[in-house]
Short mmCIF file of C-alpha atoms and ligand atoms in Angstrom, two decimals:
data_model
loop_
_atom_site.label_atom_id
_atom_site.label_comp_id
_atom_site.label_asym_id
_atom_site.label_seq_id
_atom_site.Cartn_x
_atom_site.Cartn_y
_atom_site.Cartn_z
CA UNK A 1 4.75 -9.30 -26.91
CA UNK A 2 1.79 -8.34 -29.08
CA UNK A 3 -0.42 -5.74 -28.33
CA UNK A 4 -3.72 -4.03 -29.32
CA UNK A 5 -4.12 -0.98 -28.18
CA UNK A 6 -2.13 2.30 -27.31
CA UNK A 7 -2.79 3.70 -23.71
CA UNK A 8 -4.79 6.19 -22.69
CA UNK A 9 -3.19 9.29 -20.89
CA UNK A 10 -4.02 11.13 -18.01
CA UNK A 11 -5.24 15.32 -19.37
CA UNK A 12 -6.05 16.61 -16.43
CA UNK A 13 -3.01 18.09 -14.22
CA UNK A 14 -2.16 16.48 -11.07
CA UNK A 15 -3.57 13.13 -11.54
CA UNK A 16 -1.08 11.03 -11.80
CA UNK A 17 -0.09 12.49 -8.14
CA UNK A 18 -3.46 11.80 -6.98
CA UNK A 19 -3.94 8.46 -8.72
CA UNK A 20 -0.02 7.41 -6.87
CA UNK A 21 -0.91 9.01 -3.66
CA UNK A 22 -3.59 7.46 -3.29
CA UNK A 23 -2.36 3.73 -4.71
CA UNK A 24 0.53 4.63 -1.67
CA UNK A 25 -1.83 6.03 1.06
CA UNK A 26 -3.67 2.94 2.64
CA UNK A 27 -4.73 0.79 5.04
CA UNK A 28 -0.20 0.73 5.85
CA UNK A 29 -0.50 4.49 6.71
CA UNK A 30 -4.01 4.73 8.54
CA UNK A 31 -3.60 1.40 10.15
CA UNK A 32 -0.67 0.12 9.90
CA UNK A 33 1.76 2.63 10.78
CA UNK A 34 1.03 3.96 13.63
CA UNK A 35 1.00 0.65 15.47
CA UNK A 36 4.24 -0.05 13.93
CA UNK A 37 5.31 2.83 15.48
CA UNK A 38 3.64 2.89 18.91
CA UNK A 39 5.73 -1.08 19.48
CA UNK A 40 8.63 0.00 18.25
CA UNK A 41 9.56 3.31 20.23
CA UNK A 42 7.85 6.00 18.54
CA UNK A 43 10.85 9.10 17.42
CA UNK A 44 13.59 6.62 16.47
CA UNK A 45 12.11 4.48 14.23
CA UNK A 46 9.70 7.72 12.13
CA UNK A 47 13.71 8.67 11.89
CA UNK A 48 14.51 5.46 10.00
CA UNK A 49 11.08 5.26 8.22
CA UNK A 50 11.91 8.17 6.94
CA UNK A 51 15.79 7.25 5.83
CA UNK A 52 14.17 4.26 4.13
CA UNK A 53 11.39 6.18 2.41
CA UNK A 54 14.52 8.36 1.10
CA UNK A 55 16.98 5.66 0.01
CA UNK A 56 14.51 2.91 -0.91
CA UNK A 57 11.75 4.25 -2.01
CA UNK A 58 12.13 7.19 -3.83
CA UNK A 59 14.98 5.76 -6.09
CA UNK A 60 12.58 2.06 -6.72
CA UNK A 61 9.37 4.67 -7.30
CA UNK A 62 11.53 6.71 -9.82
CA UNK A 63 12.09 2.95 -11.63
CA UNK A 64 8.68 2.08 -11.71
CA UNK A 65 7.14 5.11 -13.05
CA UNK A 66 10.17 5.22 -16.03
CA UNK A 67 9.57 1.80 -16.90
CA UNK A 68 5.51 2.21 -17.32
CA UNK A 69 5.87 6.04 -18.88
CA UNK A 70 8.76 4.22 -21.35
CA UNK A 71 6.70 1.63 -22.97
CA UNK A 72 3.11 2.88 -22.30
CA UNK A 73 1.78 -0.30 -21.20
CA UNK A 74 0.64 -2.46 -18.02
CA UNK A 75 3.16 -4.14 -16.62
CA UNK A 76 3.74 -7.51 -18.26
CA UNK A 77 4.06 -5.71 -21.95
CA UNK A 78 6.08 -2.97 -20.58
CA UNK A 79 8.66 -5.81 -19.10
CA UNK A 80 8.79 -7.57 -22.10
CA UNK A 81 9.25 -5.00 -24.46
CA UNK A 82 11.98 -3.26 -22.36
CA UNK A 83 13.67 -6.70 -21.72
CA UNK A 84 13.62 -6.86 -25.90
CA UNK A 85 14.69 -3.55 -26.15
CA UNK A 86 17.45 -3.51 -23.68
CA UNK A 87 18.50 -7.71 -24.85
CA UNK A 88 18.14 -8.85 -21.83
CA UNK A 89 17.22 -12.24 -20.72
CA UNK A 90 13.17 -12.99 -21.18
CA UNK A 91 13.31 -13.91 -17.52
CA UNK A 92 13.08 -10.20 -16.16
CA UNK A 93 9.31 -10.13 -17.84
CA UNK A 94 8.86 -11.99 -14.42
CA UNK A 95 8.56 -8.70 -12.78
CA UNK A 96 5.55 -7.75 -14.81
CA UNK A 97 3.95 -11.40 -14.08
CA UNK A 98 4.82 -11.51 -10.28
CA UNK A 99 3.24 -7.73 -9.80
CA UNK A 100 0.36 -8.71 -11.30
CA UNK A 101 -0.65 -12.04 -9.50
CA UNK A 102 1.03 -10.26 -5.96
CA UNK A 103 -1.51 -7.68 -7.00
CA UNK A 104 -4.58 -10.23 -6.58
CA UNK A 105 -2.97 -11.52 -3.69
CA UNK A 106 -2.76 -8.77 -1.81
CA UNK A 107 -6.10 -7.52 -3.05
CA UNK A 108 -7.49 -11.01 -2.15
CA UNK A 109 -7.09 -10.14 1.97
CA UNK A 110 -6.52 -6.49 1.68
CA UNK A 111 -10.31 -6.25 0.85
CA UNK A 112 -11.26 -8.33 3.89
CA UNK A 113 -9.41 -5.58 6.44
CA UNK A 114 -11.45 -2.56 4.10
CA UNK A 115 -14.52 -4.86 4.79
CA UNK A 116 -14.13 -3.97 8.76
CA UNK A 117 -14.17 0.11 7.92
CA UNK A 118 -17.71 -0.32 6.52
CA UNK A 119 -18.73 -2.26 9.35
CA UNK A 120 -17.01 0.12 11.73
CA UNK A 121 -18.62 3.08 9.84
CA UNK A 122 -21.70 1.50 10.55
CA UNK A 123 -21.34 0.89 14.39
CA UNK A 124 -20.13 4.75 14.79
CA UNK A 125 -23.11 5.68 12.96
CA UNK A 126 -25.49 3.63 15.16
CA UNK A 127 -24.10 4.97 18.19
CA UNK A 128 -22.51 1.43 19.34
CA UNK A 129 -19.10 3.41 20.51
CA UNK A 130 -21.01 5.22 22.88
CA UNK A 131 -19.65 4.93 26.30
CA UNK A 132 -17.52 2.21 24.87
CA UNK A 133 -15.16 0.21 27.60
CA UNK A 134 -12.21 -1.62 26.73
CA UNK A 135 -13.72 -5.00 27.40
CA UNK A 136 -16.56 -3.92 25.38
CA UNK A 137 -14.40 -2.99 22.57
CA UNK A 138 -12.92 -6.32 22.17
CA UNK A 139 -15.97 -7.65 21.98
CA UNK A 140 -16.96 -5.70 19.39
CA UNK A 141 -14.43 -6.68 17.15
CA UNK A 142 -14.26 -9.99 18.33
CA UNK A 143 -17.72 -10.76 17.59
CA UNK A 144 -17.07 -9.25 14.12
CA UNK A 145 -14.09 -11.44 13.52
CA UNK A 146 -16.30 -14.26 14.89
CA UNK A 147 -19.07 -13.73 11.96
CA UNK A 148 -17.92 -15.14 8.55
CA UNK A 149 -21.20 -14.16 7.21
CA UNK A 150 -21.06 -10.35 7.85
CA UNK A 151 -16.90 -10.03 7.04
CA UNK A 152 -18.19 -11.81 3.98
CA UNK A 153 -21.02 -9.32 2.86
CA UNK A 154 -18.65 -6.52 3.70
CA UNK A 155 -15.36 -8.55 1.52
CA UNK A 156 -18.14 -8.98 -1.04
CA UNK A 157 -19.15 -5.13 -0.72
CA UNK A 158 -15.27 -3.73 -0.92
CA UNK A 159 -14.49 -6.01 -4.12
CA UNK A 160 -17.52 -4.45 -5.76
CA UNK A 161 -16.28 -1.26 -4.98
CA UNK A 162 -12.98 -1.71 -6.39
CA UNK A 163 -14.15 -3.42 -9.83
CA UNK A 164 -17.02 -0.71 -9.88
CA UNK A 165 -14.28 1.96 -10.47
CA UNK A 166 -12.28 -0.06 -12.84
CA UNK A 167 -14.58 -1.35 -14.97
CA UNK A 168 -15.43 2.85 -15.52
CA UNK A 169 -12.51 2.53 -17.58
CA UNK A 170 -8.67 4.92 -17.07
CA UNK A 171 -10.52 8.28 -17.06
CA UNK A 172 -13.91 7.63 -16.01
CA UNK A 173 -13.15 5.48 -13.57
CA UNK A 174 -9.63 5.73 -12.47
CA UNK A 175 -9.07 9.21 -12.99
CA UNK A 176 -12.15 10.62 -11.69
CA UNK A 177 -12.88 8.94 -8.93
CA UNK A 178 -9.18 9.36 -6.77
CA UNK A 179 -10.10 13.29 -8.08
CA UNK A 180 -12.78 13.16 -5.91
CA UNK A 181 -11.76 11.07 -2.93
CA UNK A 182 -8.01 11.83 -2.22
CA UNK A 183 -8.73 15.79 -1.66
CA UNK A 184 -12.23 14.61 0.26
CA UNK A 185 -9.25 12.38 2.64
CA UNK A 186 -7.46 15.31 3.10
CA UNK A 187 -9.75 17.55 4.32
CA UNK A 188 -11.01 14.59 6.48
CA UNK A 189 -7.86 13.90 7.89
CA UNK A 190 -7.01 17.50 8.44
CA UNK A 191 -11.17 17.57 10.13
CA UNK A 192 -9.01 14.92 12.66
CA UNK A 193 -6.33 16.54 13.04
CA UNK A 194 -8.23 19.88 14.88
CA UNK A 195 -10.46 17.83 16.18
CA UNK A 196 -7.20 15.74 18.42
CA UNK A 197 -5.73 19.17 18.88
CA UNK A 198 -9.09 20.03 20.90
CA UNK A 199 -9.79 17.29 22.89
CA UNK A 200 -6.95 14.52 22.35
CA UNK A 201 -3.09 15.22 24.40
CA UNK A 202 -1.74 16.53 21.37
CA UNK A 203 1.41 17.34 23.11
CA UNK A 204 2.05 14.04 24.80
CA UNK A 205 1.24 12.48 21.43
CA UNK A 206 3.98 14.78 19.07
CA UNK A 207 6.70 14.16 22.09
CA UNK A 208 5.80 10.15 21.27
CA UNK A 209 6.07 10.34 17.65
CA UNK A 210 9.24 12.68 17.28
CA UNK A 211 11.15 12.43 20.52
CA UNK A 212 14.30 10.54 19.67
CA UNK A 213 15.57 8.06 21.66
CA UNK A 214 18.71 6.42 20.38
CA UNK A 215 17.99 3.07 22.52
CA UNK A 216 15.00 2.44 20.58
CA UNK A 217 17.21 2.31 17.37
CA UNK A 218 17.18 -1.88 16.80
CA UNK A 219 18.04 -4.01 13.95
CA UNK A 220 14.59 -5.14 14.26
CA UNK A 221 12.76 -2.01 14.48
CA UNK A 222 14.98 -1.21 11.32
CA UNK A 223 13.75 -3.82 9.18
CA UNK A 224 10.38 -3.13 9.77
CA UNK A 225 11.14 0.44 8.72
CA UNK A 226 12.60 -0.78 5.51
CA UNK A 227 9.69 -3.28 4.41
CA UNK A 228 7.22 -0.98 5.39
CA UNK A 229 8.80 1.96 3.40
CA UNK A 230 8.28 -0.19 0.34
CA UNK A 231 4.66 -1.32 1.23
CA UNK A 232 3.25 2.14 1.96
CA UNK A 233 4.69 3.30 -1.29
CA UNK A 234 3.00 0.34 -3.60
CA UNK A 235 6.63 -0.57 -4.55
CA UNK A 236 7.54 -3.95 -6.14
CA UNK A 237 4.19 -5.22 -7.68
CA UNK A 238 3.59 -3.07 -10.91
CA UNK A 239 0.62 -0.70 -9.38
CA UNK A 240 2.93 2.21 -9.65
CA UNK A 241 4.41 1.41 -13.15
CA UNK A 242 0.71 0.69 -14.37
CA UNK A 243 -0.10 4.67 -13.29
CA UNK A 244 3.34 5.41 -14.80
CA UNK A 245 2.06 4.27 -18.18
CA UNK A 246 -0.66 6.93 -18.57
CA UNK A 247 1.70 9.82 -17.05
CA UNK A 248 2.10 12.86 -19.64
CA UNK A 249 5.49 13.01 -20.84
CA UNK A 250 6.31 16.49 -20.23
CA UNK A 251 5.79 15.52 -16.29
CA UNK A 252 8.90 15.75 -14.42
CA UNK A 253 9.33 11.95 -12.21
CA UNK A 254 11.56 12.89 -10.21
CA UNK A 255 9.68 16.24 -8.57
CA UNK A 256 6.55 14.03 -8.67
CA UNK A 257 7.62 11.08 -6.72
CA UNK A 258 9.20 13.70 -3.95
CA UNK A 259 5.56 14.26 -4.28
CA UNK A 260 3.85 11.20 -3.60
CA UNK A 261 6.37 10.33 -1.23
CA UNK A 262 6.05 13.59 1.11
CA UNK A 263 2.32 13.19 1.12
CA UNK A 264 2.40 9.72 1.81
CA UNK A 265 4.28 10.42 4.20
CA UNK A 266 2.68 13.41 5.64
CA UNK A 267 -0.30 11.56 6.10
CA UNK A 268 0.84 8.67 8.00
CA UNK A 269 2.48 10.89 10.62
CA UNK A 270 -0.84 13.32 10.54
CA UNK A 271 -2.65 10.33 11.10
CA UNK A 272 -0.39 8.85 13.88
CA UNK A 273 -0.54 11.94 15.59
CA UNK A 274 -3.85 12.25 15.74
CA UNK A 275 -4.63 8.37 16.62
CA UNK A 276 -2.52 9.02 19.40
CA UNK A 277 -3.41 11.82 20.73
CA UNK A 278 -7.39 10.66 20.99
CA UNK A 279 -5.67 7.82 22.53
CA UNK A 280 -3.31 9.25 25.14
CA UNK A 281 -6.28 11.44 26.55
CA UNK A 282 -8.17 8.01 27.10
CA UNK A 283 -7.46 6.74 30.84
CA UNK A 284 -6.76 2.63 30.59
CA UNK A 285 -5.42 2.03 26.50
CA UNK A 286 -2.21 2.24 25.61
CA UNK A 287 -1.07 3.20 22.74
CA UNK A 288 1.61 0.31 21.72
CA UNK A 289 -1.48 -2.07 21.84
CA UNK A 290 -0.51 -3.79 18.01
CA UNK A 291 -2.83 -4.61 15.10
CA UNK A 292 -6.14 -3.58 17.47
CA UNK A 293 -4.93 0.04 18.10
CA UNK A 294 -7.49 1.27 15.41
CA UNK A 295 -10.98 -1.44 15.91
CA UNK A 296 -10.28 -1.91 19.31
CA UNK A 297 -8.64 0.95 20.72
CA UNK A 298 -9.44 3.87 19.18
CA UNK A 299 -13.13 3.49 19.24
CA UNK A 300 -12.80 3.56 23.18
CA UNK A 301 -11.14 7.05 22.85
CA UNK A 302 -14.06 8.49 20.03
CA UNK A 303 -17.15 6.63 22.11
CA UNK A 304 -15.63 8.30 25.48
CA UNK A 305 -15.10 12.06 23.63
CA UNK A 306 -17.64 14.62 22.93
CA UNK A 307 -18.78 14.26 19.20
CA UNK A 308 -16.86 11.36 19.28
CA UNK A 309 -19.49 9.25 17.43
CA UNK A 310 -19.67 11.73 14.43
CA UNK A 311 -15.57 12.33 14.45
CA UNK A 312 -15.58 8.37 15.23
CA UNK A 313 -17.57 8.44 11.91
CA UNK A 314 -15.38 10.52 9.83
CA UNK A 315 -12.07 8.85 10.90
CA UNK A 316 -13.49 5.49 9.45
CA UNK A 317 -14.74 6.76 6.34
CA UNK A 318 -11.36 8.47 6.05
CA UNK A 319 -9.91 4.90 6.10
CA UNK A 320 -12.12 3.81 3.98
CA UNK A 321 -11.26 5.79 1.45
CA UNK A 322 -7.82 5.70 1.66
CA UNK A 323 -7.99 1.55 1.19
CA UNK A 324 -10.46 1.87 -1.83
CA UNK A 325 -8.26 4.00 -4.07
CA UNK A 326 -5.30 1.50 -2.95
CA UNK A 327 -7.14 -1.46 -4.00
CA UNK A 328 -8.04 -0.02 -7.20
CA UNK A 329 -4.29 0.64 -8.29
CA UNK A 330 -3.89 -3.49 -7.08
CA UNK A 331 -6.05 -4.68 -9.92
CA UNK A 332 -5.31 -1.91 -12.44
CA UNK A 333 -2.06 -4.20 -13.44
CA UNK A 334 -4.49 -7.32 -14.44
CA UNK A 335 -7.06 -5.74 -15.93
CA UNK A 336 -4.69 -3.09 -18.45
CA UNK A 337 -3.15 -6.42 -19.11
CA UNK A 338 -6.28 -8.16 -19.96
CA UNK A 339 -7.75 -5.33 -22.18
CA UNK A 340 -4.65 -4.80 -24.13
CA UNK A 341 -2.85 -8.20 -24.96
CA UNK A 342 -6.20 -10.15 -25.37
CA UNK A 343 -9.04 -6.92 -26.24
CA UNK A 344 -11.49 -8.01 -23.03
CA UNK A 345 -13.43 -4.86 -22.40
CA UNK A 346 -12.98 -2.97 -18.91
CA UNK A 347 -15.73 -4.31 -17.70
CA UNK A 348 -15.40 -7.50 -18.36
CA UNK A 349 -11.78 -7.83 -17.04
CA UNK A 350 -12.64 -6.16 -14.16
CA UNK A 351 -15.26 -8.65 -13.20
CA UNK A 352 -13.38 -11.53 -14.31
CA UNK A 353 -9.98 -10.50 -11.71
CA UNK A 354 -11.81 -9.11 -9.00
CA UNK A 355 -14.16 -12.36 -8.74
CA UNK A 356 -10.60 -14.72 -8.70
CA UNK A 357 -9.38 -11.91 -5.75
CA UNK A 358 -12.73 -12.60 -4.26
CA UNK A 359 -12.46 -16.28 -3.98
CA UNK A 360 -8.84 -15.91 -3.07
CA UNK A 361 -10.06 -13.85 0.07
CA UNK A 362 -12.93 -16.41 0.71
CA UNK A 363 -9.98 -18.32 3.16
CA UNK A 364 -9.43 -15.22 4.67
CA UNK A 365 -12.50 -14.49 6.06
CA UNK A 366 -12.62 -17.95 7.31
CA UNK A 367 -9.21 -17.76 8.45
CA UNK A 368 -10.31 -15.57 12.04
CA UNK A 369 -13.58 -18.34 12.29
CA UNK A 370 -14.25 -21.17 10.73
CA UNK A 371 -10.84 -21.96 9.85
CA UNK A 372 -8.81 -20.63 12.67
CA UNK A 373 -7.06 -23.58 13.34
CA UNK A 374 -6.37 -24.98 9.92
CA UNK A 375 -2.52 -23.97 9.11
CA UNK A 376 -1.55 -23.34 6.16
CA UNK A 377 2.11 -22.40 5.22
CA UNK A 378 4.53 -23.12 7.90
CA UNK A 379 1.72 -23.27 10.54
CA UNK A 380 0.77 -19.61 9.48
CA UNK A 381 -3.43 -19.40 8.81
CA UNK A 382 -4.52 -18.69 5.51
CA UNK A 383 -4.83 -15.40 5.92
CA UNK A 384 -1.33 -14.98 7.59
CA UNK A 385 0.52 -17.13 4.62
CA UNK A 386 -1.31 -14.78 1.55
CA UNK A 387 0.02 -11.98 3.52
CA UNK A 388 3.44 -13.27 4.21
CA UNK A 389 3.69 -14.37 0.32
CA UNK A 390 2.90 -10.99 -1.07
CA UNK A 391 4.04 -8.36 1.09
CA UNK A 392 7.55 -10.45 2.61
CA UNK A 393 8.27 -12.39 -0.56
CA UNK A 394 6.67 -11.03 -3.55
CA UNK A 395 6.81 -7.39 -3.14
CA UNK A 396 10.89 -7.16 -2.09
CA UNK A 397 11.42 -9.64 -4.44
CA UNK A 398 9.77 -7.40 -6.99
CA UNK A 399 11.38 -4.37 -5.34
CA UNK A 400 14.99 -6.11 -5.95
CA UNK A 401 14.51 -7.26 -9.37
CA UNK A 402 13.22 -3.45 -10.47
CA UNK A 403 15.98 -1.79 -9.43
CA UNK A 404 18.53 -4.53 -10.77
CA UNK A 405 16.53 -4.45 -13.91
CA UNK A 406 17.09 -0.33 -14.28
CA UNK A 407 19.42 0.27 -12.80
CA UNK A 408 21.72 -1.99 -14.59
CA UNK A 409 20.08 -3.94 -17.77
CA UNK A 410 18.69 -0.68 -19.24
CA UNK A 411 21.07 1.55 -21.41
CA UNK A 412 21.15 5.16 -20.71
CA UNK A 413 19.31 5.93 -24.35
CA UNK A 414 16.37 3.33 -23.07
CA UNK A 415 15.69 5.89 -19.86
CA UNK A 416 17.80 8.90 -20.35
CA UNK A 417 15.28 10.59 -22.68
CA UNK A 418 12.77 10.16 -20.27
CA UNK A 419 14.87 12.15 -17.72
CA UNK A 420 15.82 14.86 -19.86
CA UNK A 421 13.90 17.60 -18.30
CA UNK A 422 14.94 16.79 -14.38
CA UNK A 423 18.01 17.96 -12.82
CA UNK A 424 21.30 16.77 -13.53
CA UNK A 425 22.24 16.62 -10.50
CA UNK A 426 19.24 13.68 -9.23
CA UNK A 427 20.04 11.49 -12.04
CA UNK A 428 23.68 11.48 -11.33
CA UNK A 429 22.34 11.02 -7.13
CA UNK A 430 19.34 8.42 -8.61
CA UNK A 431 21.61 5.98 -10.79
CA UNK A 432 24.25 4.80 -8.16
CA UNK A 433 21.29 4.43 -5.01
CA UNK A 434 19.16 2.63 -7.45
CA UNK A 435 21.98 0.22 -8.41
CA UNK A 436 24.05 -0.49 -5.23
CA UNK A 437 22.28 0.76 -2.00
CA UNK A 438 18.32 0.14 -2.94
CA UNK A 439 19.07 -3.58 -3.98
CA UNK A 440 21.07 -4.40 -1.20
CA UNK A 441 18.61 -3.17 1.04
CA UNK A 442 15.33 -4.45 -0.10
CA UNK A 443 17.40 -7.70 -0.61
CA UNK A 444 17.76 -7.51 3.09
CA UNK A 445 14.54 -7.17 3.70
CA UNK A 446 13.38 -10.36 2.04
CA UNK A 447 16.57 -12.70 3.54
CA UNK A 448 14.79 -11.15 7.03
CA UNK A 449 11.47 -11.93 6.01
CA UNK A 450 11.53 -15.49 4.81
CA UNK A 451 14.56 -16.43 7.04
CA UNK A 452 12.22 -17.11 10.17
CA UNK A 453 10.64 -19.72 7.93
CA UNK A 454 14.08 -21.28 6.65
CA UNK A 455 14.84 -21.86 10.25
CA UNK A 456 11.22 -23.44 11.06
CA UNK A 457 11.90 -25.66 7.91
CA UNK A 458 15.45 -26.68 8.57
CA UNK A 459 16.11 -26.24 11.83
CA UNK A 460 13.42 -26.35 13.73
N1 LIG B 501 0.37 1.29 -0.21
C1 LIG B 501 -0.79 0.62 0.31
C2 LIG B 501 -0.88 0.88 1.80
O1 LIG B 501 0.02 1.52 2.38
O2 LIG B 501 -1.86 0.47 2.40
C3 LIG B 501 -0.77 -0.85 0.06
C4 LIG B 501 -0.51 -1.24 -1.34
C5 LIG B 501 -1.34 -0.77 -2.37
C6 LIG B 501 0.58 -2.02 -1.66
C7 LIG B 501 -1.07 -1.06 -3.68
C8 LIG B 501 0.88 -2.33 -2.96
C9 LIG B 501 0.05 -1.84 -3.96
F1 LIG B 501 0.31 -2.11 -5.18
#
């Protein structure tokens, strides 16, 4: 595939560990995660999160990041020349193509959910958690949900904020900015953490997270570990691969992605500890309460604490920041495309994806209003089918055809060289996971994920 320009690469040391920690830490570690968690029995399944993380994906991460640093290009070009290199069939470029639209799909509704931490920055600010009930709460969100006109202002706002940084350019934008925020999270988070130790039941909350309980262990709960694992870790869609591209080459993968993984990691537990405990020392929420645990019940807990409005505050800009330098890595696949195959400028490939991701997400705001009882897919809403498309079809899918691709279409001289400085012993460990046990995993995932739908169409 022709292209125009050579990448740019990353000077400064620890960037690329930044830039892929913060692609991985996101709305699925703040958010997501910890509700996960709280249904599904607390100990048992951060036990097979954490098996996952190891035998998914590290190995898929270690593929992504080889196959961008190989060919030092976005993802489409770096497909297509590896497929050429390697003479394999021009159908694998498919996994460049499918990250990048998956990309603006997720991007499309991911922006929406990053919308409601501004507005929830806002209310803490403006003292509406104060003396906050649960009924009260709901109502909160639910009248937020209820307004297409302010989640629109605040999609509008989050898409701006994510082609802002791109159209800065690799360095400018990319580079400097997760710089900036991903050590400002940190010390936020780690603000949160004392702050639960004080006044939260820390101890009630670590004996929920890590007591193990080997009745919770369910073939359920362990395929939600396994599709999480790849969606916390920006696996299957090209967003790590596009990072990988402007990695220096002297940069060892393998002790990098221990890296990423350990602090992506890290922070979801620090984060579900912390959640927790604010919420355990809050008489009448529980904390398995799903998808509202953070805009419903958590601001109970901070308007009910002392200084909870300020740490109420802080947690939310926390989030905040951990979405925005996620959904910068979801377009950087579209526009490094853009700007090297066709010469658009930064800026104006920036603008031109993240106004298609806005319109995409248009239905999504409409999907909890105006359009909550239009169906879309398989009587999902809008919102629910985009979702269920990227993150239980397009990302495994992705996830399986990576590893397949590596781990068995590539010859040892395409990669090798790129692993000659890491230990002998992890490539001989890396090669078989990545070609028998990662596959067959993530390929589990995605029979689970669509096969609820295969019954609705054919037997239901
Ligand atoms: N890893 C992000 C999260 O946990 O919220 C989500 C995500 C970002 C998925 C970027 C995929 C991606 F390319």
């Amino acid at each position: 595939m022709k292209r125009l320009k050579q990448h740019v690469i990353w000077g400064q040391r620890g960037s690329f560990i930044l830039a892929a920690t913060g692609s991985a830490v996101g709305l699925g570690n703040i958010w997501k995660f910890p509700y996960i968690t709280g249904e599904n029995g607390g100990g048992a399944f951060v036990l097979m999160y954490l098996l996952c993380i190891l035998l998914i994906g590290i190995p898929i991460m270690m593929a992504e990041i080889l196959m961008g640093r190989r060919a030092r290009a976005n993802p489409i070009i770096a497909t297509a020349e590896l497929c050429e290199a390697a003479g394999a069939s021009k159908l694998w470029t498919g996994i460049g193509w499918m990250g990048a639209l998956a990309g603006l799909v997720i991007l499309s509704f991911y922006t929406v959910i990053a919308g409601w931490t501004l507005e929830y920055i806002v209310a803490a600010v403006s003292g509406e958690f104060t003396g906050l009930t649960g009924e009260a709460s709901k109502q909160l969100f639910d009248g937020l949900l209820a307004d297409p006109g302010k989640m629109l202002q605040w999609h509008t706002l989050f898409t701006l904020m994510t082609v802002v940084i791109l159209a800065l350019g690799v360095t400018r934008g990319l580079e400097s900015s997760v710089r900036v925020m991903m050590p400002l999270l940190f010390v936020l988070l780690l603000v949160l953490l004392g702050y639960a130790a004080v006044e939260g039941e820390f101890a009630t909350s670590l004996r929920f997270m890590f007591s193990f309980n080997p009745q919770d262990i369910s073939w359920e709960s362990a395929l939600v570990a396994m599709g999480h694992s790849f969606f916390t870790l920006s696996l299957g869609m090209g967003a790590i691969m596009a990072y990988g591209a402007y990695m220096p080459s002297n940069q060892s993968v393998s002790r990098t992605v221990l890296y990423v993984a350990l602090l992506d990691t890290l922070v979801a537990l620090v984060a579900g500890v912390a959640i927790f405990a604010l919420v355990f020392a809050t008489p009448g929420i529980s904390p398995g309460s799903g998808p509202g645990l953070m805009f419903v019940t958590l601001p109970v807990a901070f308007g009910n604490m002392s200084a909870g409005l300020v740490f109420g505050a802080i947690f939310f800009v926390m989030v905040m920041l951990a979405a925005w330098t996620s959904t910068i890595s979801l377009l950087e696949p579209g526009v490094a495309y853009l700007n090297e195959r066709f010469g658009f400028n930064r800026v104006a490939a920036s603008i031109l994806l993240g106004v298609v991701a806005w319109a995409m997400g248009l239905g999504s705001v409409w999907s909890f209003n105006d359009w909550s009882a239009k169906q879309f897919l398989w009587g999902k809403s809008y919102f629910d089918t985009m979702d269920f498309i990227a993150t239980n079809i397009m990302l495994p899918l992705g996830g399986v055809l990576i590893a397949l691709f590596v781990g068995w279409k590539l010859r040892d001289h395409h990669i090798l060289h790129e692993l000659a400085s890491e230990s002998p012993r992890l490539v001989r460990w890396w090669r078989p996971v990545l070609k028998f046990i990662s596959p067959v995993a993530v390929l589990v995932v995605l029979i689970n994920g669509i096969f609820p739908v295969l019954r609705a169409v054919f037997v239901e």
